[in-house]
Coordinates of C-alpha atoms in Angstrom, one line a residue:
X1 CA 31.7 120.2 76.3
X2 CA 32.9 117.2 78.6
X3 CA 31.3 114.7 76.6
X4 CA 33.0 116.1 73.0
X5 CA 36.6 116.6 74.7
X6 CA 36.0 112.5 75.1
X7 CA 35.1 111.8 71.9
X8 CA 38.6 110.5 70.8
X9 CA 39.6 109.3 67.2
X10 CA 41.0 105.8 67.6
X11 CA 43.5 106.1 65.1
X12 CA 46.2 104.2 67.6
X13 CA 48.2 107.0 67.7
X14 CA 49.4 106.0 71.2
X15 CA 51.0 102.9 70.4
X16 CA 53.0 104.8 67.6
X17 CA 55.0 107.1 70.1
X18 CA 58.0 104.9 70.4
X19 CA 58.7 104.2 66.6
X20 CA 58.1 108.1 66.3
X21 CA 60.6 109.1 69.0
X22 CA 62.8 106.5 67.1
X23 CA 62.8 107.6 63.9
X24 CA 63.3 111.2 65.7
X25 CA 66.3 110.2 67.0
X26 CA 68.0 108.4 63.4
X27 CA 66.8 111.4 62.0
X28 CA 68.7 113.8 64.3
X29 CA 71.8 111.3 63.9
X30 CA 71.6 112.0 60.2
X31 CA 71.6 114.9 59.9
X32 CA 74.4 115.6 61.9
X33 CA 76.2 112.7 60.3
X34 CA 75.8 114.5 56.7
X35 CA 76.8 117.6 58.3
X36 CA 80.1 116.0 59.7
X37 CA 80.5 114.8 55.9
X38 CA 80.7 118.2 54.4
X39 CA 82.7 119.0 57.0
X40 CA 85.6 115.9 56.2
X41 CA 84.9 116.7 52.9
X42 CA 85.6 120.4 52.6
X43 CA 88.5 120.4 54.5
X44 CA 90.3 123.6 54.7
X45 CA 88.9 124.6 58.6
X46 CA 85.2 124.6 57.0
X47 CA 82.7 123.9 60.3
X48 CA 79.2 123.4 59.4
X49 CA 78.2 122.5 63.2
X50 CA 77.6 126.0 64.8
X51 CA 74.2 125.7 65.6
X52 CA 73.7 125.5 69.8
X53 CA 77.0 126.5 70.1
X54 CA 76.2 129.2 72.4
X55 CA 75.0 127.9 76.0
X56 CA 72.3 129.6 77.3
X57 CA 70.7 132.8 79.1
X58 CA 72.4 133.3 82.4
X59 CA 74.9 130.3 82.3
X60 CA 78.3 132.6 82.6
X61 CA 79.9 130.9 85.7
X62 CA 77.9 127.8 85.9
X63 CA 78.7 125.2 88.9
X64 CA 78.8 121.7 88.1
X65 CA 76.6 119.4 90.1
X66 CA 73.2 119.2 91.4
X67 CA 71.6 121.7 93.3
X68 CA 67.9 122.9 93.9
X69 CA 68.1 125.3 91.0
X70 CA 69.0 122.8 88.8
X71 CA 66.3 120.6 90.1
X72 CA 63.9 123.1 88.8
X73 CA 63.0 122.2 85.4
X74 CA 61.9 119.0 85.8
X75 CA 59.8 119.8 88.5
X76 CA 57.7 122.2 86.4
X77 CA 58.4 119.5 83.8
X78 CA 56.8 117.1 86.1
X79 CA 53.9 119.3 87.5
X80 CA 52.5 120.0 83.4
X81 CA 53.2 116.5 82.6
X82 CA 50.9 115.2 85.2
X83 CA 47.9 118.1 85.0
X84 CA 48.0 117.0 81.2
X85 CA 48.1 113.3 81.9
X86 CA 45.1 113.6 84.2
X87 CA 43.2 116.0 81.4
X88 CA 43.3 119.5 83.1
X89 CA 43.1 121.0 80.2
X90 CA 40.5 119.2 78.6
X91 CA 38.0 120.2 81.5
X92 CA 39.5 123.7 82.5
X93 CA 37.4 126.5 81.1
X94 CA 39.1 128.6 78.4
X95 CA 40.1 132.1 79.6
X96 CA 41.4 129.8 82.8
X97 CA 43.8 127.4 80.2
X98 CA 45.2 130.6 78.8
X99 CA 46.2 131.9 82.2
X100 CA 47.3 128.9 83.5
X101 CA 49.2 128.3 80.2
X102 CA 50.6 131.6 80.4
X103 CA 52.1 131.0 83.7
X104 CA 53.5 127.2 82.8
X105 CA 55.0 129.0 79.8
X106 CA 56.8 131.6 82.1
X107 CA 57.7 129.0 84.7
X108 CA 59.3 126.4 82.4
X109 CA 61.2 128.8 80.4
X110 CA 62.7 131.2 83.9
X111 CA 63.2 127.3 85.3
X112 CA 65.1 126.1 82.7
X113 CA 67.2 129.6 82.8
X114 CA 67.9 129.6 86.3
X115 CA 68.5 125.8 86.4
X116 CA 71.8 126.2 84.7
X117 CA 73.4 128.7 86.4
X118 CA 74.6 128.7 89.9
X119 CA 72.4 131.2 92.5
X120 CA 73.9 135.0 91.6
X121 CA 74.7 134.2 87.7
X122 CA 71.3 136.0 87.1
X123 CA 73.9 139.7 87.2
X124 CA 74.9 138.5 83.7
X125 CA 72.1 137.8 81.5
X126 CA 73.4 139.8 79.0
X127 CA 75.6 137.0 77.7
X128 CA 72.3 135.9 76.5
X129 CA 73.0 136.7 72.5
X130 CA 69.6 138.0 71.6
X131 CA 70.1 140.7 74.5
X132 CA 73.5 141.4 74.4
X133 CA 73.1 141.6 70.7
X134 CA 70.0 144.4 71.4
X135 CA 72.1 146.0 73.8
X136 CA 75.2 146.2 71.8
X137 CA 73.8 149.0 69.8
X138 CA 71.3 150.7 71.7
X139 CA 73.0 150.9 74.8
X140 CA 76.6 150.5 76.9
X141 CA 76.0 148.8 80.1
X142 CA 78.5 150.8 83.2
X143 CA 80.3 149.6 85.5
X144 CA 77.6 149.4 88.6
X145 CA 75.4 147.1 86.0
X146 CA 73.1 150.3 84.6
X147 CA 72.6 151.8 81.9
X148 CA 73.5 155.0 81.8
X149 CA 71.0 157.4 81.8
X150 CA 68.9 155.2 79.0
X151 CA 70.6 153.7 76.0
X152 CA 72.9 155.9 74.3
X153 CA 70.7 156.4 71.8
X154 CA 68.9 158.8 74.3
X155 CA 71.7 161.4 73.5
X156 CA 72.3 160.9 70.0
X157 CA 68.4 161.5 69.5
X158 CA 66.2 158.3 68.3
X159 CA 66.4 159.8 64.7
X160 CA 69.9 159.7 64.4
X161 CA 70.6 156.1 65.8
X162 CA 67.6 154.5 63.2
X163 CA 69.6 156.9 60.2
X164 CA 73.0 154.7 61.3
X165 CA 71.6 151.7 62.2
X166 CA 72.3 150.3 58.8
X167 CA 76.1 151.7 59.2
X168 CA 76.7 149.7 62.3
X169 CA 75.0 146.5 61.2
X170 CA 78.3 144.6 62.4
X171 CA 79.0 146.4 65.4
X172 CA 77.0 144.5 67.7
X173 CA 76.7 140.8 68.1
X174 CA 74.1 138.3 66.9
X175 CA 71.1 140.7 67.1
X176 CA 72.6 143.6 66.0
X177 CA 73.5 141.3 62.8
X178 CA 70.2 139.4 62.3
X179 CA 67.4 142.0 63.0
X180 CA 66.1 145.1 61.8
X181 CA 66.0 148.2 64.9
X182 CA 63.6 146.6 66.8
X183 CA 65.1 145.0 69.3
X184 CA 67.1 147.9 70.0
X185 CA 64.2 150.1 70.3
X186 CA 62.4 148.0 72.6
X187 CA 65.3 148.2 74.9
X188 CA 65.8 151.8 74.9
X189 CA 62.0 151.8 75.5
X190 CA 62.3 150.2 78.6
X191 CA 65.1 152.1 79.6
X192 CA 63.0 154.9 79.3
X193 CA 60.2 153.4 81.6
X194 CA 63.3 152.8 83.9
X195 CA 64.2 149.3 83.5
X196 CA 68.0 149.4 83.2
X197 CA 69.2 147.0 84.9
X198 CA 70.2 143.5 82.8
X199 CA 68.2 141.1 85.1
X200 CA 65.3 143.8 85.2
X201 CA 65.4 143.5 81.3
X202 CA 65.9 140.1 81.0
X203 CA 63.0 139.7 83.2
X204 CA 60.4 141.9 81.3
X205 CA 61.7 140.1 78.1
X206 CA 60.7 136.7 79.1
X207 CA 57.0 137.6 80.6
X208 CA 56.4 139.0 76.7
X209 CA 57.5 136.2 75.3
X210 CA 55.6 133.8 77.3
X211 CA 52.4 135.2 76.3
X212 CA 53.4 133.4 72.9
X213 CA 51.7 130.2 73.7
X214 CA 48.1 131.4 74.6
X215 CA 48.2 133.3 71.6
X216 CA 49.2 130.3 69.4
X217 CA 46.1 128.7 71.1
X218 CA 43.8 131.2 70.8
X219 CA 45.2 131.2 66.9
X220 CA 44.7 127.0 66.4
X221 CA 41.3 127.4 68.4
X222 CA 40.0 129.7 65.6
X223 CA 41.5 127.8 62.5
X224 CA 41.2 124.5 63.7
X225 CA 38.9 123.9 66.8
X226 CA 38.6 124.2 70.3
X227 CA 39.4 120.5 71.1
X228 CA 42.9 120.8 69.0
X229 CA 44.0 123.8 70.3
X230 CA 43.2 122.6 74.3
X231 CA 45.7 119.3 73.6
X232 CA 47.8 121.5 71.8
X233 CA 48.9 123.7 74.8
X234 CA 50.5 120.8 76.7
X235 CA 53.2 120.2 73.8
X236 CA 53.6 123.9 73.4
X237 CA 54.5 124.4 77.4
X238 CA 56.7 121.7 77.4
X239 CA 58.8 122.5 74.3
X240 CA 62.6 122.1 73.8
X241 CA 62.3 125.5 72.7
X242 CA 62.0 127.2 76.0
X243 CA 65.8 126.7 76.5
X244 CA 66.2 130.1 74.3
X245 CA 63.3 132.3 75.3
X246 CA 64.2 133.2 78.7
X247 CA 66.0 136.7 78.4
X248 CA 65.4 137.1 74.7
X249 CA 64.3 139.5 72.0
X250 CA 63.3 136.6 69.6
X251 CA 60.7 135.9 72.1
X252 CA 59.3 139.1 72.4
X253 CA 59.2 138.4 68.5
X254 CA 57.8 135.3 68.6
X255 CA 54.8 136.5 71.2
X256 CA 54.6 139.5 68.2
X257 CA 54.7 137.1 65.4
X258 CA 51.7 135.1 67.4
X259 CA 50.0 138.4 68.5
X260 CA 49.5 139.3 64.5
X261 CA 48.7 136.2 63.3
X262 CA 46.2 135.6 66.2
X263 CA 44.3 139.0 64.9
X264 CA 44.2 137.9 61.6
X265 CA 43.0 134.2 62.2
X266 CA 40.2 135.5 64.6
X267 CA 39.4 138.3 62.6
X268 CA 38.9 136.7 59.2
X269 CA 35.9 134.8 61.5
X270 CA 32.4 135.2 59.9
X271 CA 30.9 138.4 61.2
X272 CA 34.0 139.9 62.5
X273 CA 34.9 143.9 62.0
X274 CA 37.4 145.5 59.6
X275 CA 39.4 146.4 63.0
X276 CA 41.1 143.3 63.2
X277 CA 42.6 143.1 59.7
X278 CA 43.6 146.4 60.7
X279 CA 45.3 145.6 64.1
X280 CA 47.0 142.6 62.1
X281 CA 48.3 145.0 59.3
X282 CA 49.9 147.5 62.1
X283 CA 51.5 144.0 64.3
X284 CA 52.6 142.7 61.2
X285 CA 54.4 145.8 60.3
X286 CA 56.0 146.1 63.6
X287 CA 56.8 142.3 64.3
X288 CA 58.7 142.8 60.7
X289 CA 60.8 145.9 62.4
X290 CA 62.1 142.6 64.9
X291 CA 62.8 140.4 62.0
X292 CA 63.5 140.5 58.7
X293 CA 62.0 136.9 58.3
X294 CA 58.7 137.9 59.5
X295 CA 57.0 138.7 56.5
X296 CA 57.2 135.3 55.3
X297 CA 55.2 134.4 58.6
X298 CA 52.4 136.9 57.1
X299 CA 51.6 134.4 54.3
X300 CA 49.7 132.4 57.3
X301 CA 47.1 135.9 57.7
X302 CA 46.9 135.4 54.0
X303 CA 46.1 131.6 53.8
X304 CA 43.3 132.3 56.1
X305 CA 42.0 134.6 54.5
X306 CA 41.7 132.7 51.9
X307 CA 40.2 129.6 54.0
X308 CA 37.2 131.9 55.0
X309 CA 36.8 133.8 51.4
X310 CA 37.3 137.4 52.8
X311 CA 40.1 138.9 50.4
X312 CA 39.0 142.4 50.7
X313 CA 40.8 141.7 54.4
X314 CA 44.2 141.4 52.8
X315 CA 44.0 145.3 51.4
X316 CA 43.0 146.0 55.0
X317 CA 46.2 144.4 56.1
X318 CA 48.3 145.1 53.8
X319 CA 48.0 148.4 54.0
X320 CA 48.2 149.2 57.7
X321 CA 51.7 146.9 57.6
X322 CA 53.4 148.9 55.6
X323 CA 52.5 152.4 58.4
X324 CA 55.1 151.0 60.9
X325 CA 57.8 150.7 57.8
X326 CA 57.2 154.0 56.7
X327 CA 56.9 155.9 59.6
X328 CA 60.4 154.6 60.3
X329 CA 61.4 155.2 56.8
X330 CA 60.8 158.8 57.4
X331 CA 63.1 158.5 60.8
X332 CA 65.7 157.1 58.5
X333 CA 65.4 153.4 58.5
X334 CA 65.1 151.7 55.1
X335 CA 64.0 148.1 55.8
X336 CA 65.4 146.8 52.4
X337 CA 68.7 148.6 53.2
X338 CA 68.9 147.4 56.3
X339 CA 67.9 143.3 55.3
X340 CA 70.8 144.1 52.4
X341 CA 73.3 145.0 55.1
X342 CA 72.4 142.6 57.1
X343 CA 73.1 139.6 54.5
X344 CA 76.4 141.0 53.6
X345 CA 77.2 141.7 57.1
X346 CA 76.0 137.7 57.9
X347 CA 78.2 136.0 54.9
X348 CA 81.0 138.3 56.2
X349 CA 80.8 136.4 59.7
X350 CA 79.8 133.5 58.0
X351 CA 83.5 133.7 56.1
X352 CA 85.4 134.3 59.3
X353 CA 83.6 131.6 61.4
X354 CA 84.5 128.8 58.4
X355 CA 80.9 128.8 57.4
X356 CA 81.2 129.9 54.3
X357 CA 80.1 126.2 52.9
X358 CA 82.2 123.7 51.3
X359 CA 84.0 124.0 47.8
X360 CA 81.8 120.8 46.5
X361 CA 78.3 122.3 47.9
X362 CA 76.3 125.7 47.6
X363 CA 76.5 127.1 50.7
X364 CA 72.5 126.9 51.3
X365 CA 72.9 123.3 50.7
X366 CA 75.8 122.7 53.0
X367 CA 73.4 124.8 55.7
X368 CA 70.4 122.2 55.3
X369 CA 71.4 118.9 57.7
X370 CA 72.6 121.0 60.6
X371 CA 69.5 123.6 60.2
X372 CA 66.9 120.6 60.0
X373 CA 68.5 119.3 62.7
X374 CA 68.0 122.0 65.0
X375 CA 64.8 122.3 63.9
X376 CA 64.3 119.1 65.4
X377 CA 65.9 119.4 68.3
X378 CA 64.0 122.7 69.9
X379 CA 60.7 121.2 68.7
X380 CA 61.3 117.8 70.0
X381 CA 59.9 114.1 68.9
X382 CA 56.8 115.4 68.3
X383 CA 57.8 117.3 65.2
X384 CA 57.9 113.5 63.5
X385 CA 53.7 113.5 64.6
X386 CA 53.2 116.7 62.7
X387 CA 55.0 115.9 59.6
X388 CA 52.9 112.7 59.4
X389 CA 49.6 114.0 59.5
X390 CA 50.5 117.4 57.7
X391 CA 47.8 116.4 55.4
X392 CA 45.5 116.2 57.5
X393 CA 45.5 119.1 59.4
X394 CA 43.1 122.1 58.8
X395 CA 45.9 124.1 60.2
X396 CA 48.1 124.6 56.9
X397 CA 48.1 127.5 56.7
X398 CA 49.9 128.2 59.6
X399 CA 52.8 125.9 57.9
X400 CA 52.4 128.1 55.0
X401 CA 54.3 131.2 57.1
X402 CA 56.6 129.4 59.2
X403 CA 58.2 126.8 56.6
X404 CA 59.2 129.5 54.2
X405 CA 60.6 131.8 57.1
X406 CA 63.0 129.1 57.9
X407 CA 64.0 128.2 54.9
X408 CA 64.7 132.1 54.4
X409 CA 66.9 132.2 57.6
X410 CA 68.4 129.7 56.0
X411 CA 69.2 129.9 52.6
X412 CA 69.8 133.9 53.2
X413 CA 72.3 133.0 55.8
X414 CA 70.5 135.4 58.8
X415 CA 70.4 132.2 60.5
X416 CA 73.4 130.7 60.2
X417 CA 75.8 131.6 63.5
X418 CA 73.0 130.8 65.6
X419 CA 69.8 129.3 64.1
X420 CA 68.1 128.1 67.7
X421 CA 67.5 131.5 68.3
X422 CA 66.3 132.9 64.9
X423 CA 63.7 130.2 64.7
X424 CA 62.2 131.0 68.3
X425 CA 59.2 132.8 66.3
X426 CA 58.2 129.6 64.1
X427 CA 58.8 126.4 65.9
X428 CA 55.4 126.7 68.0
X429 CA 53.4 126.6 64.6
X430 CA 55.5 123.7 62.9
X431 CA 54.2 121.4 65.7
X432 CA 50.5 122.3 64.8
X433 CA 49.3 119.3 62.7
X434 CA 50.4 117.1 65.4
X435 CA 47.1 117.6 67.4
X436 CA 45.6 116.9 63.3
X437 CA 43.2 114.0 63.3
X438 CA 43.6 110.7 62.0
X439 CA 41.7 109.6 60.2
X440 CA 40.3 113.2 58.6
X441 CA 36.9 113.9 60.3
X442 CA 33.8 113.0 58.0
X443 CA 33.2 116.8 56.8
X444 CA 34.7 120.4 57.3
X445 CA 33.7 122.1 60.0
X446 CA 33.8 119.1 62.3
X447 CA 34.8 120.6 65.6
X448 CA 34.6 117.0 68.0
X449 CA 37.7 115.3 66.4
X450 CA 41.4 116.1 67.2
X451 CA 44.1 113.2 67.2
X452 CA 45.5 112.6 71.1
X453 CA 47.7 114.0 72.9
X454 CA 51.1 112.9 72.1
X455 CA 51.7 112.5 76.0
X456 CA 54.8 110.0 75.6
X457 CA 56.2 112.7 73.0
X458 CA 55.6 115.4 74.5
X459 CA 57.5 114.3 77.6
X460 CA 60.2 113.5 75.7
X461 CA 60.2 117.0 74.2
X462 CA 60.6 118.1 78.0
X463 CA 63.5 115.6 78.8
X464 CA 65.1 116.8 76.0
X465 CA 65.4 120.5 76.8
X466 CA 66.5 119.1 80.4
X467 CA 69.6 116.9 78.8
X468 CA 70.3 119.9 76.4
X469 CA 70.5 122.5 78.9
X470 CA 73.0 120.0 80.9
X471 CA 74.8 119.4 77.9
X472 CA 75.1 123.1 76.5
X473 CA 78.7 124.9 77.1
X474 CA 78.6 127.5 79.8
X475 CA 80.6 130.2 77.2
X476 CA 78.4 132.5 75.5
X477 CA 79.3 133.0 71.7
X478 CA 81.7 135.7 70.4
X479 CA 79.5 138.5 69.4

């Protein structure tokens, strides 16, 4: 096993990390420069620069200056940046790497949380627009910082809130606008379990959505090969990302969104049972109750299949997706209905936040510079890596879910007021091909090739979620 993790490609990849982070950096520039364009150009109020608007989880009365807390980031930063420089991961055995990652993931994501807030600014992480937006509908937070008695859904019955959850689409804030009832349920789950407080939820919310990055592992392991998916774990620990998974239901999506694809990768495997195209169906079904993008991300379960020639697997899927969907149907939620009030209720904000688009430009167009530019911010300089070798990646199919589910945020508008958190479920498999190798390996199947890690990169990734979170205002956004 040693002896294959050294068998490096020499494709020079190293001593093409500065030119990469360069061009990463025009790009960025451009974007935003064509975005301040349509901006001049439309006139009239029109502000195409929303995105990252928001500050983060837990920043509500943040203190300027240095302290230990805000010394925590890039001291995890530094700890994963070293174990990967000395190869930890290349030697650690695999259920090992997948704890280990597990924890990094949790540790960069609570330190870059609790780095920009001042010590006590934990009490209000329900700024944090995912969860406020979750508990905006399904519950009303009293005075003494708990819910009372459970969400209020608890007294209106379950039935009745998912019958008027289409009603109130624009009655809460970003989630309430953005995502089908699950959110909402999950929180008046746990309120049921007995976590009510807002630090006790925000808490719970970031351990599931760290589990996303040994999933996405276990998912590249399967599709691409061991050796990929070990050098692929440092650049998903370390990404600019993290800034907007602490405290957040798009996490707990994305960790879904990883979960389903996971079972479907794995279980299209040679030999494997019908279960797993089963358990896929039923996670795909419920990650779509958290977002109404997520069935784009089921095309990746569908690519696979089609990699391995097992299409009997996508009846098996297909029809356990739609059990979650209808069991809800029959509580009162109509998924369509609710995705139709959710666009309207979207261009509505849209129109009152001057982001309507300019009179020269369709509004999906005037959306593009500032939504590729986020795109590049949360997934850092190593996006520029993946897009190079996109061709050479036996990993496509994972592109094939997440490129289309961003474009639909986009183009639809669900991501417009605040994109960096919509995206959350698709930026760890956009960064995929970067671990492709180059050149292509002699024949398919050829497990002993993956291009390097992107060390220089991926550190850059890291420095750049530090210098964001500094640079992020301290003021949640208007729900």
């Amino acid at each position: 096993m040693r002896e294959r993790m050294r068998n490096r490609p020499s494709s020079g990849g190293d001593s093409a990390q500065p030119a990469e982070i360069a061009l990463w950096i025009v790009t960025i520039a451009g974007c935003l420069g064509l975005a301040a364009l349509a901006r001049a150009t439309a006139g009239q109020g029109w502000n195409p620069l929303p995105a990252m608007s928001g500050g983060l989880p837990f920043t509500a009365g943040r203190r300027p200056g240095v302290s230990p807390a805000s010394l925590s980031a890039p001291a995890v930063a530094a700890v994963v940046a070293v174990a990967a420089w000395r190869g930890v991961h290349t030697w650690l055995r695999w259920v090992p790497l997948l704890i280990a990652s597990y924890v990094a993931a949790l540790g960069w994501a609570v330190a870059l949380a609790v780095g920009s807030a001042h010590p006590g600014a934990l009490a209000v992480g329900t700024a944090h627009p995912g969860l406020a937006g979750a508990l905006a509908v399904g519950a009303s937070t009293a005075s003494d910082g708990h819910l009372p008695d459970g969400p209020a859904a608890a007294d209106a019955g379950l039935t009745a809130l998912l019958r008027t959850f289409t009603e109130h689409t624009g009655a809460g804030g970003y989630g309430a606008r953005a995502h089908p009832p699950g959110p909402t349920l999950l929180v008046w789950l746990l309120a049921q379990l007995g976590i009510t407080t807002p630090i006790a939820l925000g808490a719970v919310l970031t351990a599931l959505g760290a589990a996303t990055v040994p999933l996405v592992a276990v998912a590249v392991r399967s599709l691409c090969h061991e050796t990929a998916a070990r050098r692929l774990v440092p650049v998903l620990l370390l990404a600019p990302w993290a800034l907007w998974t602490a405290a957040s239901v798009d996490a707990v999506t994305a960790a879904l969104g990883a979960a389903f694809v996971t079972l479907g990768v794995v279980g299209s495997e040679p030999g494997r049972r019908l279960w797993w195209a089963a358990a896929c169906g039923l996670l795909l079904g419920v990650a779509t109750l958290f977002d109404y993008a997520m069935p784009w991300l089921g095309a990746t379960v569908v690519a696979a299949y089609f990699v391995r020639r097992r299409p009997l697997l996508n009846v098996i899927t297909g029809g356990c997706f739609l059990v979650p969907l209808s069991l809800l149907s029959l509580w009162g939620f109509s998924w369509p209905d609710g995705l139709a009030a959710a666009r309207a209720q979207a261009a509505h904000t849209a129109a009152q936040a001057g982001l309507a688009g300019a009179a020269t430009l369709p509004e999906p167009l005037a959306r593009l510079p500032v939504g590729l530019a986020v795109v590049l911010v949360a997934c850092g300089p190593v996006i520029i890596r993946a897009a190079r070798r996109i061709r050479l990646t036996p990993g496509w199919p994972f592109l094939v879910g997440a490129v289309p589910a961003i474009l639909f945020g986009m183009l639809t508008g669900l991501a417009a007021t605040a994109p960096e958190h919509s995206w959350l479920p698709f930026y760890c498999w956009l960064v995929v091909p970067a671990l492709a190798p180059d050149p292509r390996p002699n024949g398919p199947g050829d497990t002993a090739r993956a291009g390097p890690l992107p060390l220089a990169l991926t550190t850059a990734g890291a420095l750049t979620a530090i210098i964001t979170q500094a640079l992020l205002p301290t003021t949640p956004p208007v729900p």
